[in-house]
Amino acid sequence: MSRQQLTLVVGLLAGLMAGCGGHYILTAPDQMAPAGGDAPVVVRLQRNDFFVLDLAWKDEPITFRIHGGDERNAWTDDLGYAGTLVPAPETPGNYVMSIYYKDPDGEELLGQAPVYVWDPDTPIIAIDVDALPMTDFEGDASDAVEAVTRMAKAANIIYMTRQDVKDHAWVHEILELGGYPSGPVLKWRSQRYGITRDTSGRVPMLKIESRLVSQLGQLKDAFDGLTAGITDNTLSAQAFADVGLSVHMVGWAADPVGVEVSRTSWAELISNPPVKPARRSRRAAAASRRRSATIRRPLPDPSLRPAERPRAERPARPDPRRRLSMRPRSTEQPVRTDKPLRTSERPRHIEQPETRPATDDQRPRPRRRPRRVVRRVVTTRPRPDEADEPELPRRHRIVGVAKGPIDLRELPATPDE
């Protein structure tokens, strides 16, 4: 090998190891959040320094913000993924999330991602995009479009895919061309090979990512209505079952081990969707009609006396049984005593706090209840010298009320009857 060839090889290796002025790649799929809650955000940061090698950029801080709200920061892991919870707006709707990164050399990167803010009580169905037929040649595309469209009227739809996260905009276009309703496209990471760099020498390293995970677990905690998942492969069915979703499989793929699967087809899902709209009870419907009738009722004319008002405007007579069963309410308004009031504003029925703590001598002593003294004449055996005296009968008599200790020997004798 000549000297020029050796110099070229060394230069290529040095450029591969140290970088040759590449660019960053920030991948941010669609995000979801409950109204007034937190959005479980997952993004990925990579850098392209040589040819087609997109190296994962780990241990880097990324800043998130939704619609001018509070900022949140997260660090990337060994494969370049960063995840955190970002506060979402109070009003449901579609918003934009800003993602910011700045490296130690001062290079800045700003990205944006759509955020779907939904009511947490609305039902949600997760559908595997890879299970949707796009043409009738691939499957029953017309039945699938009709089934998903009917589901979208009763619930919100989210699409899960194993495609590259950078192609989520392309997935939106494919769904729109196929006639499917719009919804967020979320990425779950399947088994693949990832390239990262060592911390010490920044040497590219090959790591195997054998996980099929997504933010479904956090979404299940945030949305109580996320209860069902539709797919056509075993790996996705296992992922749905791991987060507690009911699995509905379309096709002939093998069932996951230890997972209860509901076998169905797109034609069956048209008439029997996994989530049906909640029906109101008769009592709730009657209460809604009463509220609407009360709102539409015109206000009474204050110039007319009650006897001159129309019957519809007269106040209803209270039910005597309800009035007797209810406890009377106090009409007195509470008065705050934590702030000193003026002499004219001090109510009489409220005890004003003392300006200084009372000592032991100044504290009022509790009043003692008067005791009722009962005199009891006890008969005993007569002594020999008193045998001639008559025996006194046993009796009780209330003498009076005493305010202190009394010596019974000083009481007057009880006369005999």
Short mmCIF file of C-alpha atoms in Angstrom, two decimals:
data_model
loop_
_atom_site.label_atom_id
_atom_site.label_comp_id
_atom_site.label_asym_id
_atom_site.label_seq_id
_atom_site.Cartn_x
_atom_site.Cartn_y
_atom_site.Cartn_z
CA MET A 1 0.00 0.00 0.00
CA SER A 2 1.40 3.34 -1.01
CA ARG A 3 1.74 6.31 1.27
CA GLN A 4 -1.12 8.20 -0.40
CA GLN A 5 -3.51 5.27 0.00
CA LEU A 6 -2.53 4.88 3.63
CA THR A 7 -3.16 8.59 4.24
CA LEU A 8 -6.62 8.31 2.65
CA VAL A 9 -7.58 5.30 4.79
CA VAL A 10 -6.35 6.99 7.97
CA GLY A 11 -8.31 10.13 7.07
CA LEU A 12 -11.50 8.17 6.49
CA LEU A 13 -11.12 6.35 9.82
CA ALA A 14 -10.39 9.61 11.64
CA GLY A 15 -13.43 11.24 10.05
CA LEU A 16 -15.58 8.27 11.03
CA MET A 17 -14.36 8.34 14.64
CA ALA A 18 -14.21 12.07 15.26
CA GLY A 19 -16.92 13.28 12.89
CA CYS A 20 -16.63 15.39 9.78
CA GLY A 21 -19.13 18.20 10.23
CA GLY A 22 -22.41 16.27 10.03
CA HIS A 23 -25.91 17.27 11.08
CA TYR A 24 -28.38 16.33 13.81
CA ILE A 25 -31.58 14.35 13.24
CA LEU A 26 -34.43 14.98 15.69
CA THR A 27 -37.31 12.54 15.33
CA ALA A 28 -40.56 13.51 17.09
CA PRO A 29 -43.79 11.60 16.33
CA ASP A 30 -47.31 12.69 17.17
CA GLN A 31 -48.09 13.11 20.86
CA MET A 32 -51.23 12.68 22.97
CA ALA A 33 -52.35 14.23 26.24
CA PRO A 34 -55.51 14.49 28.36
CA ALA A 35 -57.03 17.94 28.71
CA GLY A 36 -55.36 19.63 31.67
CA GLY A 37 -52.98 16.68 32.18
CA ASP A 38 -49.50 15.68 31.02
CA ALA A 39 -48.35 14.47 27.61
CA PRO A 40 -46.00 11.41 27.70
CA VAL A 41 -43.48 12.65 25.13
CA VAL A 42 -40.95 10.35 23.40
CA VAL A 43 -38.40 11.69 20.85
CA ARG A 44 -35.07 10.51 19.44
CA LEU A 45 -31.86 12.43 18.77
CA GLN A 46 -29.30 11.21 16.24
CA ARG A 47 -26.35 12.64 14.32
CA ASN A 48 -25.15 11.87 10.83
CA ASP A 49 -21.38 12.37 10.48
CA PHE A 50 -20.45 9.92 7.74
CA PHE A 51 -22.43 8.61 4.77
CA VAL A 52 -25.62 6.82 5.99
CA LEU A 53 -24.61 6.18 9.59
CA ASP A 54 -27.15 7.87 11.90
CA LEU A 55 -25.54 7.52 15.31
CA ALA A 56 -27.63 7.74 18.47
CA TRP A 57 -26.71 10.80 20.57
CA LYS A 58 -26.88 9.89 24.24
CA ASP A 59 -26.68 11.88 27.49
CA GLU A 60 -27.91 15.07 25.84
CA PRO A 61 -30.53 17.47 27.34
CA ILE A 62 -33.68 18.22 25.33
CA THR A 63 -36.29 20.88 26.20
CA PHE A 64 -40.04 20.47 25.54
CA ARG A 65 -42.91 22.98 25.59
CA ILE A 66 -46.55 22.78 24.41
CA HIS A 67 -48.38 25.90 23.24
CA GLY A 68 -46.37 28.33 25.35
CA GLY A 69 -46.78 26.28 28.55
CA ASP A 70 -44.23 25.20 31.12
CA GLU A 71 -40.91 23.74 29.96
CA ARG A 72 -39.71 20.23 30.72
CA ASN A 73 -36.24 18.71 30.17
CA ALA A 74 -35.09 15.13 29.61
CA TRP A 75 -31.79 13.34 28.85
CA THR A 76 -31.34 10.89 25.99
CA ASP A 77 -30.53 7.24 26.74
CA ASP A 78 -27.99 4.95 25.05
CA LEU A 79 -30.14 4.68 21.92
CA GLY A 80 -30.89 8.40 21.69
CA TYR A 81 -34.45 8.27 23.09
CA ALA A 82 -35.68 10.91 25.54
CA GLY A 83 -39.03 10.82 27.31
CA THR A 84 -40.79 12.92 29.92
CA LEU A 85 -44.21 14.34 30.89
CA VAL A 86 -45.09 17.79 29.50
CA PRO A 87 -48.09 19.83 30.79
CA ALA A 88 -50.93 20.10 28.26
CA PRO A 89 -53.57 22.85 27.83
CA GLU A 90 -56.93 22.71 29.59
CA THR A 91 -59.02 22.89 26.39
CA PRO A 92 -59.19 19.82 24.07
CA GLY A 93 -57.86 20.36 20.56
CA ASN A 94 -54.80 20.03 18.33
CA TYR A 95 -51.64 21.90 19.39
CA VAL A 96 -47.96 22.13 18.46
CA MET A 97 -45.08 21.11 20.72
CA SER A 98 -41.71 22.84 20.42
CA ILE A 99 -38.54 20.75 20.93
CA TYR A 100 -35.19 22.47 21.49
CA TYR A 101 -31.63 21.14 21.68
CA LYS A 102 -28.25 22.89 21.89
CA ASP A 103 -24.96 21.00 21.82
CA PRO A 104 -21.77 22.02 23.70
CA ASP A 105 -20.40 23.67 20.53
CA GLY A 106 -23.37 26.05 20.34
CA GLU A 107 -25.22 24.39 17.46
CA GLU A 108 -28.99 24.70 17.98
CA LEU A 109 -31.80 22.48 16.76
CA LEU A 110 -35.54 23.34 16.89
CA GLY A 111 -38.25 20.84 16.01
CA GLN A 112 -42.03 20.70 16.19
CA ALA A 113 -44.55 17.91 16.65
CA PRO A 114 -48.36 17.84 16.71
CA VAL A 115 -50.07 17.20 20.05
CA TYR A 116 -53.61 15.81 20.30
CA VAL A 117 -55.32 16.95 23.52
CA TRP A 118 -58.44 14.85 24.22
CA ASP A 119 -61.04 14.45 26.91
CA PRO A 120 -59.82 11.62 29.20
CA ASP A 121 -63.34 10.15 29.51
CA THR A 122 -63.77 9.61 25.75
CA PRO A 123 -63.21 5.98 24.57
CA ILE A 124 -59.98 5.33 22.64
CA ILE A 125 -59.12 2.47 20.27
CA ALA A 126 -55.51 1.65 19.29
CA ILE A 127 -55.10 0.24 15.76
CA ASP A 128 -51.95 -1.23 14.26
CA VAL A 129 -51.30 0.59 10.98
CA ASP A 130 -49.61 -2.47 9.51
CA ALA A 131 -52.90 -4.38 9.92
CA LEU A 132 -54.92 -1.91 7.81
CA PRO A 133 -55.41 -2.96 4.16
CA MET A 134 -54.84 -0.02 1.83
CA THR A 135 -56.30 -1.65 -1.30
CA ASP A 136 -58.83 -4.40 -1.96
CA PHE A 137 -55.99 -6.46 -3.44
CA GLU A 138 -54.32 -6.59 -0.02
CA GLY A 139 -57.57 -7.38 1.78
CA ASP A 140 -61.03 -6.06 2.55
CA ALA A 141 -60.03 -2.40 2.39
CA SER A 142 -63.61 -1.16 1.95
CA ASP A 143 -64.79 -3.05 5.05
CA ALA A 144 -61.81 -1.81 7.05
CA VAL A 145 -62.43 1.82 6.09
CA GLU A 146 -66.10 1.56 7.02
CA ALA A 147 -65.32 -0.18 10.31
CA VAL A 148 -62.69 2.37 11.38
CA THR A 149 -64.93 5.27 10.29
CA ARG A 150 -67.77 3.98 12.49
CA MET A 151 -65.37 3.52 15.38
CA ALA A 152 -64.18 7.12 15.01
CA LYS A 153 -67.75 8.35 15.58
CA ALA A 154 -67.91 6.66 18.98
CA ALA A 155 -64.27 6.88 20.08
CA ASN A 156 -60.91 8.50 19.34
CA ILE A 157 -58.51 6.54 17.10
CA ILE A 158 -54.74 6.25 17.54
CA TYR A 159 -52.51 4.45 15.05
CA MET A 160 -49.47 2.41 16.12
CA THR A 161 -46.74 1.56 13.61
CA ARG A 162 -43.35 -0.15 13.44
CA GLN A 163 -42.26 2.01 10.53
CA ASP A 164 -39.47 4.54 10.96
CA VAL A 165 -40.50 7.46 13.13
CA LYS A 166 -39.16 9.87 10.53
CA ASP A 167 -41.90 8.68 8.16
CA HIS A 168 -44.89 9.54 10.40
CA ALA A 169 -45.88 12.37 7.99
CA TRP A 170 -45.84 9.83 5.15
CA VAL A 171 -48.04 7.51 7.23
CA HIS A 172 -50.57 10.34 7.63
CA GLU A 173 -50.68 10.76 3.85
CA ILE A 174 -51.17 7.03 3.31
CA LEU A 175 -54.07 6.95 5.80
CA GLU A 176 -55.68 9.95 4.12
CA LEU A 177 -55.35 8.41 0.66
CA GLY A 178 -56.81 5.16 1.95
CA GLY A 179 -59.89 6.95 3.32
CA TYR A 180 -59.22 6.30 7.00
CA PRO A 181 -60.09 8.94 9.64
CA SER A 182 -57.29 11.13 10.97
CA GLY A 183 -55.59 10.46 14.27
CA PRO A 184 -52.19 10.50 15.95
CA VAL A 185 -49.56 8.10 14.58
CA LEU A 186 -47.41 6.73 17.40
CA LYS A 187 -44.22 4.74 17.00
CA TRP A 188 -43.36 1.66 18.95
CA ARG A 189 -39.83 0.34 18.78
CA SER A 190 -39.46 -3.13 17.32
CA GLN A 191 -36.42 -5.42 17.28
CA ARG A 192 -33.65 -3.70 15.33
CA TYR A 193 -29.97 -2.75 15.41
CA GLY A 194 -28.97 0.64 16.78
CA ILE A 195 -25.63 2.41 16.48
CA THR A 196 -24.36 4.53 19.33
CA ARG A 197 -21.03 6.00 20.41
CA ASP A 198 -18.85 5.14 23.32
CA THR A 199 -18.50 7.87 25.95
CA SER A 200 -14.72 7.80 26.17
CA GLY A 201 -13.48 7.57 22.58
CA ARG A 202 -16.74 8.37 20.71
CA VAL A 203 -16.32 5.10 18.84
CA PRO A 204 -19.43 3.78 16.99
CA MET A 205 -20.87 0.74 18.74
CA LEU A 206 -23.58 -1.67 17.58
CA LYS A 207 -26.39 -2.49 20.03
CA ILE A 208 -29.43 -4.70 19.59
CA GLU A 209 -32.76 -3.16 20.57
CA SER A 210 -35.06 -6.10 21.22
CA ARG A 211 -37.96 -4.18 22.75
CA LEU A 212 -41.43 -3.54 21.43
CA VAL A 213 -42.41 -0.72 23.75
CA SER A 214 -44.12 2.61 23.36
CA GLN A 215 -45.87 5.15 25.53
CA LEU A 216 -48.98 2.95 25.63
CA GLY A 217 -48.44 2.24 29.32
CA GLN A 218 -48.40 5.92 30.24
CA LEU A 219 -51.30 6.63 27.89
CA LYS A 220 -53.31 3.87 29.61
CA ASP A 221 -52.72 5.58 32.95
CA ALA A 222 -53.72 9.00 31.55
CA PHE A 223 -56.76 7.86 29.52
CA ASP A 224 -59.25 5.58 31.22
CA GLY A 225 -61.05 5.11 27.90
CA LEU A 226 -58.08 3.34 26.25
CA THR A 227 -59.33 -0.23 26.49
CA ALA A 228 -59.04 -1.98 23.08
CA GLY A 229 -56.40 -2.71 20.44
CA ILE A 230 -56.74 -4.11 16.91
CA THR A 231 -53.86 -5.85 15.10
CA ASP A 232 -53.00 -8.78 12.84
CA ASN A 233 -49.65 -10.01 14.24
CA THR A 234 -48.54 -11.73 17.40
CA LEU A 235 -45.93 -9.20 18.53
CA SER A 236 -48.36 -6.29 18.50
CA ALA A 237 -51.00 -8.35 20.27
CA GLN A 238 -48.53 -9.10 23.05
CA ALA A 239 -47.73 -5.38 23.35
CA PHE A 240 -51.44 -4.54 23.65
CA ALA A 241 -51.96 -7.22 26.28
CA ASP A 242 -48.95 -6.07 28.34
CA VAL A 243 -50.63 -2.72 29.06
CA GLY A 244 -54.04 -4.24 29.82
CA LEU A 245 -55.88 -3.72 26.52
CA SER A 246 -58.39 -6.18 25.09
CA VAL A 247 -56.83 -7.69 21.96
CA HIS A 248 -58.84 -8.08 18.73
CA MET A 249 -56.91 -9.94 16.02
CA VAL A 250 -57.76 -9.78 12.33
CA GLY A 251 -56.19 -12.50 10.21
CA TRP A 252 -54.62 -15.87 10.89
CA ALA A 253 -51.55 -15.00 13.00
CA ALA A 254 -50.72 -17.17 16.00
CA ASP A 255 -52.08 -16.14 19.39
CA PRO A 256 -49.59 -14.86 21.97
CA VAL A 257 -48.79 -17.26 24.78
CA GLY A 258 -51.07 -16.72 27.77
CA VAL A 259 -53.09 -13.90 26.15
CA GLU A 260 -56.85 -14.05 25.59
CA VAL A 261 -57.50 -12.93 22.00
CA SER A 262 -60.80 -12.14 20.32
CA ARG A 263 -60.77 -13.37 16.72
CA THR A 264 -62.70 -11.10 14.36
CA SER A 265 -62.73 -9.59 10.86
CA TRP A 266 -63.25 -6.12 9.43
CA ALA A 267 -66.76 -7.06 8.31
CA GLU A 268 -67.65 -8.12 11.87
CA LEU A 269 -66.15 -4.95 13.34
CA ILE A 270 -68.63 -2.86 11.31
CA SER A 271 -71.59 -4.20 13.28
CA ASN A 272 -69.74 -5.10 16.48
CA PRO A 273 -67.03 -2.51 17.27
CA PRO A 274 -64.86 -3.10 20.36
CA VAL A 275 -66.08 0.12 22.00
CA LYS A 276 -69.67 1.26 21.73
CA PRO A 277 -70.99 4.74 22.59
CA ALA A 278 -72.28 4.99 26.14
CA ARG A 279 -76.07 5.23 26.38
CA ARG A 280 -77.65 7.51 28.92
CA SER A 281 -80.15 6.08 31.36
CA ARG A 282 -83.77 7.22 31.48
CA ARG A 283 -83.13 9.12 34.69
CA ALA A 284 -80.18 11.03 33.15
CA ALA A 285 -82.24 11.84 30.03
CA ALA A 286 -85.14 13.11 32.14
CA ALA A 287 -82.79 15.28 34.22
CA SER A 288 -81.31 16.73 31.02
CA ARG A 289 -84.80 17.58 29.71
CA ARG A 290 -85.69 19.28 32.99
CA ARG A 291 -82.52 21.37 32.88
CA SER A 292 -83.14 22.41 29.29
CA ALA A 293 -86.76 23.31 30.06
CA THR A 294 -85.63 25.41 33.01
CA ILE A 295 -83.16 27.27 30.83
CA ARG A 296 -85.78 27.99 28.14
CA ARG A 297 -88.41 29.15 30.69
CA PRO A 298 -88.86 32.98 30.56
CA LEU A 299 -88.12 35.03 33.64
CA PRO A 300 -91.19 36.27 35.63
CA ASP A 301 -92.27 39.88 35.30
CA PRO A 302 -91.33 41.63 38.57
CA SER A 303 -94.07 44.27 38.11
CA LEU A 304 -96.84 41.65 38.51
CA ARG A 305 -97.94 40.32 41.85
CA PRO A 306 -97.76 36.55 42.41
CA ALA A 307 -101.55 36.22 42.01
CA GLU A 308 -101.48 38.07 38.68
CA ARG A 309 -98.64 36.06 37.17
CA PRO A 310 -99.42 33.23 34.74
CA ARG A 311 -99.56 29.76 36.20
CA ALA A 312 -96.26 28.77 34.50
CA GLU A 313 -94.47 31.67 36.24
CA ARG A 314 -95.79 31.01 39.75
CA PRO A 315 -93.30 29.43 42.10
CA ALA A 316 -93.97 25.81 42.87
CA ARG A 317 -95.50 25.04 46.25
CA PRO A 318 -93.04 23.20 48.48
CA ASP A 319 -93.73 19.62 49.33
CA PRO A 320 -94.68 19.39 53.05
CA ARG A 321 -93.09 15.95 53.41
CA ARG A 322 -89.81 17.22 52.00
CA ARG A 323 -90.00 20.28 54.24
CA LEU A 324 -90.54 18.16 57.36
CA SER A 325 -87.74 15.76 56.47
CA MET A 326 -85.19 18.50 55.89
CA ARG A 327 -83.27 20.04 58.75
CA PRO A 328 -83.58 23.82 59.10
CA ARG A 329 -80.60 25.73 57.83
CA SER A 330 -79.08 28.68 59.61
CA THR A 331 -79.48 32.03 57.86
CA GLU A 332 -76.62 33.67 59.74
CA GLN A 333 -73.52 34.33 57.68
CA PRO A 334 -70.19 33.23 59.19
CA VAL A 335 -68.01 36.04 60.50
CA ARG A 336 -64.24 35.85 60.35
CA THR A 337 -62.54 36.40 63.69
CA ASP A 338 -58.93 36.00 62.61
CA LYS A 339 -58.80 39.73 61.80
CA PRO A 340 -59.57 42.27 64.57
CA LEU A 341 -62.80 44.19 63.92
CA ARG A 342 -63.82 47.65 64.89
CA THR A 343 -65.99 48.27 67.91
CA SER A 344 -69.01 49.05 65.74
CA GLU A 345 -68.43 45.94 63.61
CA ARG A 346 -67.99 43.45 66.43
CA PRO A 347 -70.98 41.13 66.65
CA ARG A 348 -72.40 40.52 70.09
CA HIS A 349 -72.72 36.77 69.74
CA ILE A 350 -68.97 36.25 69.08
CA GLU A 351 -66.42 36.18 71.83
CA GLN A 352 -63.46 38.44 71.04
CA PRO A 353 -60.00 36.95 71.55
CA GLU A 354 -57.93 38.26 74.46
CA THR A 355 -55.07 40.61 73.71
CA ARG A 356 -52.64 38.75 75.98
CA PRO A 357 -52.58 35.25 77.41
CA ALA A 358 -54.13 34.89 80.84
CA THR A 359 -52.05 33.64 83.77
CA ASP A 360 -53.02 30.85 86.11
CA ASP A 361 -54.45 33.32 88.61
CA GLN A 362 -56.49 35.18 86.01
CA ARG A 363 -57.98 32.15 84.37
CA PRO A 364 -61.61 31.56 85.36
CA ARG A 365 -62.14 28.53 87.52
CA PRO A 366 -64.78 26.04 86.48
CA ARG A 367 -68.03 26.25 88.37
CA ARG A 368 -68.78 23.32 90.64
CA ARG A 369 -72.17 21.81 90.60
CA PRO A 370 -73.90 21.95 94.01
CA ARG A 371 -74.19 18.64 95.81
CA ARG A 372 -77.37 17.28 97.20
CA VAL A 373 -76.78 16.14 100.80
CA VAL A 374 -78.74 13.14 101.94
CA ARG A 375 -78.97 12.43 105.63
CA ARG A 376 -79.20 8.83 106.51
CA VAL A 377 -80.02 7.58 109.98
CA VAL A 378 -78.17 4.34 110.56
CA THR A 379 -79.49 1.92 113.12
CA THR A 380 -76.97 0.01 115.20
CA ARG A 381 -77.21 -2.50 117.97
CA PRO A 382 -77.97 -0.83 121.31
CA ARG A 383 -75.41 -0.93 124.00
CA PRO A 384 -76.30 -2.64 127.28
CA ASP A 385 -76.90 0.67 129.00
CA GLU A 386 -79.13 1.87 126.14
CA ALA A 387 -81.28 -1.21 125.87
CA ASP A 388 -84.27 0.67 127.30
CA GLU A 389 -84.09 3.36 124.57
CA PRO A 390 -86.37 2.82 121.56
CA GLU A 391 -84.75 1.87 118.27
CA LEU A 392 -84.85 4.61 115.60
CA PRO A 393 -86.28 3.64 112.20
CA ARG A 394 -84.12 3.77 109.04
CA ARG A 395 -85.05 6.66 106.80
CA HIS A 396 -83.68 9.16 104.23
CA ARG A 397 -84.46 12.78 104.01
CA ILE A 398 -83.12 15.65 101.84
CA VAL A 399 -81.89 18.35 104.15
CA GLY A 400 -80.81 20.98 101.60
CA VAL A 401 -78.15 22.08 99.13
CA ALA A 402 -74.61 22.55 100.35
CA LYS A 403 -71.83 24.44 98.59
CA GLY A 404 -69.01 22.79 100.51
CA PRO A 405 -68.12 19.89 102.80
CA ILE A 406 -70.59 19.36 105.69
CA ASP A 407 -70.05 17.49 108.92
CA LEU A 408 -73.02 15.21 109.48
CA ARG A 409 -72.51 15.34 113.24
CA GLU A 410 -73.43 18.99 113.29
CA LEU A 411 -76.80 18.48 111.59
CA PRO A 412 -79.91 18.73 113.76
CA ALA A 413 -81.54 15.53 114.90
CA THR A 414 -84.43 14.16 112.88
CA PRO A 415 -87.69 14.15 114.81
CA ASP A 416 -89.58 10.90 115.02
CA GLU A 417 -92.95 10.66 113.45
#
